[in-house]
JSON list of C-alpha atoms in Angstrom, two decimals:
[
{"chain": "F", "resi": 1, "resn": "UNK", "atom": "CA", "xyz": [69.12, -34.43, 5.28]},
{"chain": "F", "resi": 2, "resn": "UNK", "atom": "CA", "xyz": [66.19, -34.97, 2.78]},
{"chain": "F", "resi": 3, "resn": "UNK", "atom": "CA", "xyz": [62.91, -35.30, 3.91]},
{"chain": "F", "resi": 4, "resn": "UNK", "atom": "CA", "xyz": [59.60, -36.21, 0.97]},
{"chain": "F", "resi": 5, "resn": "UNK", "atom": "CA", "xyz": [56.40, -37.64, 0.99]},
{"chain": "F", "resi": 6, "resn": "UNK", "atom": "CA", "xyz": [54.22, -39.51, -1.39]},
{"chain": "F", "resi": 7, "resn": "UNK", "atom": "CA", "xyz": [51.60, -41.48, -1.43]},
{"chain": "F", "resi": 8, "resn": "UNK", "atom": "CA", "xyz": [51.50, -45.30, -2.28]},
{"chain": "F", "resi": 9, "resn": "UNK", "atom": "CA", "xyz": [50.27, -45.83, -5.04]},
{"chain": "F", "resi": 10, "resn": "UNK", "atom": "CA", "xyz": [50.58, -42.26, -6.86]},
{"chain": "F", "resi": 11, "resn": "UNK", "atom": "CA", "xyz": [54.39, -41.91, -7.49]},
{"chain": "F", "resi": 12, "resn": "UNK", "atom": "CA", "xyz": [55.41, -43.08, -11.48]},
{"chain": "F", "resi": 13, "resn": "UNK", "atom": "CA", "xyz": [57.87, -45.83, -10.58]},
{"chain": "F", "resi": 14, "resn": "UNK", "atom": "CA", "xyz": [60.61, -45.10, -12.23]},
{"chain": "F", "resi": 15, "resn": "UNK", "atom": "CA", "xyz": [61.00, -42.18, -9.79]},
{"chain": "F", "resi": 16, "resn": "UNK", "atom": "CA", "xyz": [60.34, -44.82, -6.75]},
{"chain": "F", "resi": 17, "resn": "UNK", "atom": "CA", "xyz": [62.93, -47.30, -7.74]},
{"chain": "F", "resi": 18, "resn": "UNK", "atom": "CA", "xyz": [65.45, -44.57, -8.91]},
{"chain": "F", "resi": 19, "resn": "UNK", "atom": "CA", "xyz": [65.07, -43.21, -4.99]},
{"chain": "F", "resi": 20, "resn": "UNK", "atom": "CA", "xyz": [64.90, -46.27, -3.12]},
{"chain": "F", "resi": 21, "resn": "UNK", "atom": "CA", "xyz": [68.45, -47.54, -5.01]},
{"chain": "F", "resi": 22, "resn": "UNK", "atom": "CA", "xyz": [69.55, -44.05, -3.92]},
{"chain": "F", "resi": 23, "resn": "UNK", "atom": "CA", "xyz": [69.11, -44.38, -0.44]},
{"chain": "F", "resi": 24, "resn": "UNK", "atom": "CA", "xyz": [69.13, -48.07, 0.21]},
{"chain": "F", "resi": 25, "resn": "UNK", "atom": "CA", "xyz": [70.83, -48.67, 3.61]},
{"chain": "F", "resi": 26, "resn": "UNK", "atom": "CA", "xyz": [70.24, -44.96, 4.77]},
{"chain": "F", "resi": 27, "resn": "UNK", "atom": "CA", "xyz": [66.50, -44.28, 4.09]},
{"chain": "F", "resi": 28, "resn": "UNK", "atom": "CA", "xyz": [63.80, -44.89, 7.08]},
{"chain": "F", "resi": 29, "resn": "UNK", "atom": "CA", "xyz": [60.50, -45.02, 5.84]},
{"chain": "F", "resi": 30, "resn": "UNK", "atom": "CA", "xyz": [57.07, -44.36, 7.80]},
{"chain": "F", "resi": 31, "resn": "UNK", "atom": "CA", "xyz": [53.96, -46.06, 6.18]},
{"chain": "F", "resi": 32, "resn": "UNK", "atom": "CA", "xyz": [50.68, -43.72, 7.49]},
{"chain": "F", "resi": 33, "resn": "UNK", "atom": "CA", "xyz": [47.48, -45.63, 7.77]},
{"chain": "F", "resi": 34, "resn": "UNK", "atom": "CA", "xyz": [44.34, -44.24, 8.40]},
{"chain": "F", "resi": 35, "resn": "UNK", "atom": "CA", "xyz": [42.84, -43.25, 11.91]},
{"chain": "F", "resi": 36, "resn": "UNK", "atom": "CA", "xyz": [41.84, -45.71, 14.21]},
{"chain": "F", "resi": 37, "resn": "UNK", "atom": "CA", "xyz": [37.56, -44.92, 14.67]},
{"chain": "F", "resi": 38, "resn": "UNK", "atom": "CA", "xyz": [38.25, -43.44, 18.19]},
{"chain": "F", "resi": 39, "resn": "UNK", "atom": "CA", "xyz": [41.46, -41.45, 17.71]},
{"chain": "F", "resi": 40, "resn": "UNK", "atom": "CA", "xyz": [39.19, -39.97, 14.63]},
{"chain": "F", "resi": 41, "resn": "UNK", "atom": "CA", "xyz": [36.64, -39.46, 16.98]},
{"chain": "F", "resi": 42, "resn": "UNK", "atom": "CA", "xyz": [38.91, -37.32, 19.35]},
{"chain": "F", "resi": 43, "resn": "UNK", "atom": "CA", "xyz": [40.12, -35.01, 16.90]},
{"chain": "F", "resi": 44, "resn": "UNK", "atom": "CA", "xyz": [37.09, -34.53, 15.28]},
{"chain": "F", "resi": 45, "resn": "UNK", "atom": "CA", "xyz": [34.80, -33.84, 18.41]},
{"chain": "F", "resi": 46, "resn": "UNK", "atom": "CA", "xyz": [31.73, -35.06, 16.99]},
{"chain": "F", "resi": 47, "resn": "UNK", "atom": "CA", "xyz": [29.20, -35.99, 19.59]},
{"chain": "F", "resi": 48, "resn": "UNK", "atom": "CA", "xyz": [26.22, -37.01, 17.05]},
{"chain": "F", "resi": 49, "resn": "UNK", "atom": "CA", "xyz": [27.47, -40.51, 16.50]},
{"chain": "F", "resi": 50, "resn": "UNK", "atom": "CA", "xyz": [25.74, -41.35, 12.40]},
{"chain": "F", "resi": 51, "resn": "UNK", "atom": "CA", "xyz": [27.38, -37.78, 11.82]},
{"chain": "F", "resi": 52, "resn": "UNK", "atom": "CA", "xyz": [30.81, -38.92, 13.41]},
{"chain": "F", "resi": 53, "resn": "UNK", "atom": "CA", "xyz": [30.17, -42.43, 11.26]},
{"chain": "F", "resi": 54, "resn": "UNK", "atom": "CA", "xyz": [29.51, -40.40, 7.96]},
{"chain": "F", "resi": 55, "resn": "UNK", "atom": "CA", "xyz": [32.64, -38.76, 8.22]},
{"chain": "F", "resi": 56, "resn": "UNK", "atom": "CA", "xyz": [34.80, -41.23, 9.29]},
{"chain": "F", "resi": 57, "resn": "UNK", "atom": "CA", "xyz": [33.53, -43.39, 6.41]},
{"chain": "F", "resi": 58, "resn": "UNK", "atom": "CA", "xyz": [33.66, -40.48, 3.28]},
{"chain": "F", "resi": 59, "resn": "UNK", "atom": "CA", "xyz": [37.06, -39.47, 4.80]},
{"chain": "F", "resi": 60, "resn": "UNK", "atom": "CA", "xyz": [38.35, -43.09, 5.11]},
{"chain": "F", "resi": 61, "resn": "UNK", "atom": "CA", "xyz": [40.06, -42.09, 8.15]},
{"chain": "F", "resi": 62, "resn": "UNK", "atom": "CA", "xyz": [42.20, -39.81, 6.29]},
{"chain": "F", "resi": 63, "resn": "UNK", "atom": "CA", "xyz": [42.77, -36.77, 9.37]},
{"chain": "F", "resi": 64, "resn": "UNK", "atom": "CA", "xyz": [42.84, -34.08, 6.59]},
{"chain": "F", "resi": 65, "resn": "UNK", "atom": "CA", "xyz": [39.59, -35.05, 4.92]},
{"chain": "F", "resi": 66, "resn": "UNK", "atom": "CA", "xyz": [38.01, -35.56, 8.68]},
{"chain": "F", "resi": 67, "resn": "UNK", "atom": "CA", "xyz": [38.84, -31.93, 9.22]},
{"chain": "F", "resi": 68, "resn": "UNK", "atom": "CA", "xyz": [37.87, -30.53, 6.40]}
]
């Protein structure tokens, strides 16, 4: 089993076609959008809503960046 990550956008693509002819027929890819405003909301705990908006927007809904 091989498990990576990357994001869109970031990998040289060389490297991107070379893997996806690699594992065509076997791979299963998961594409990871940004937080939806009120799942954000949950795991962030903010009850001041322009502080909750702030963050959600600098972070781009990015859970990481929320956190942090």
């Amino acid at each position: 089993m091989l498990a990576a990550t990357c994001r869109r956008g970031q990998t040289d693509r060389a490297v991107m076609s070379t893997i996806e002819r690699g594992m065509r027929g076997v791979d299963r890819g998961i594409d990871l959008g940004p937080l939806p405003r009120a799942q954000a909301h949950a795991l962030v705990g903010e009850s001041r809503s322009a502080e909750y908006e702030r963050l959600y927007e600098a972070s781009g809904g990015n859970p990481f960046y929320l956190l942090e």
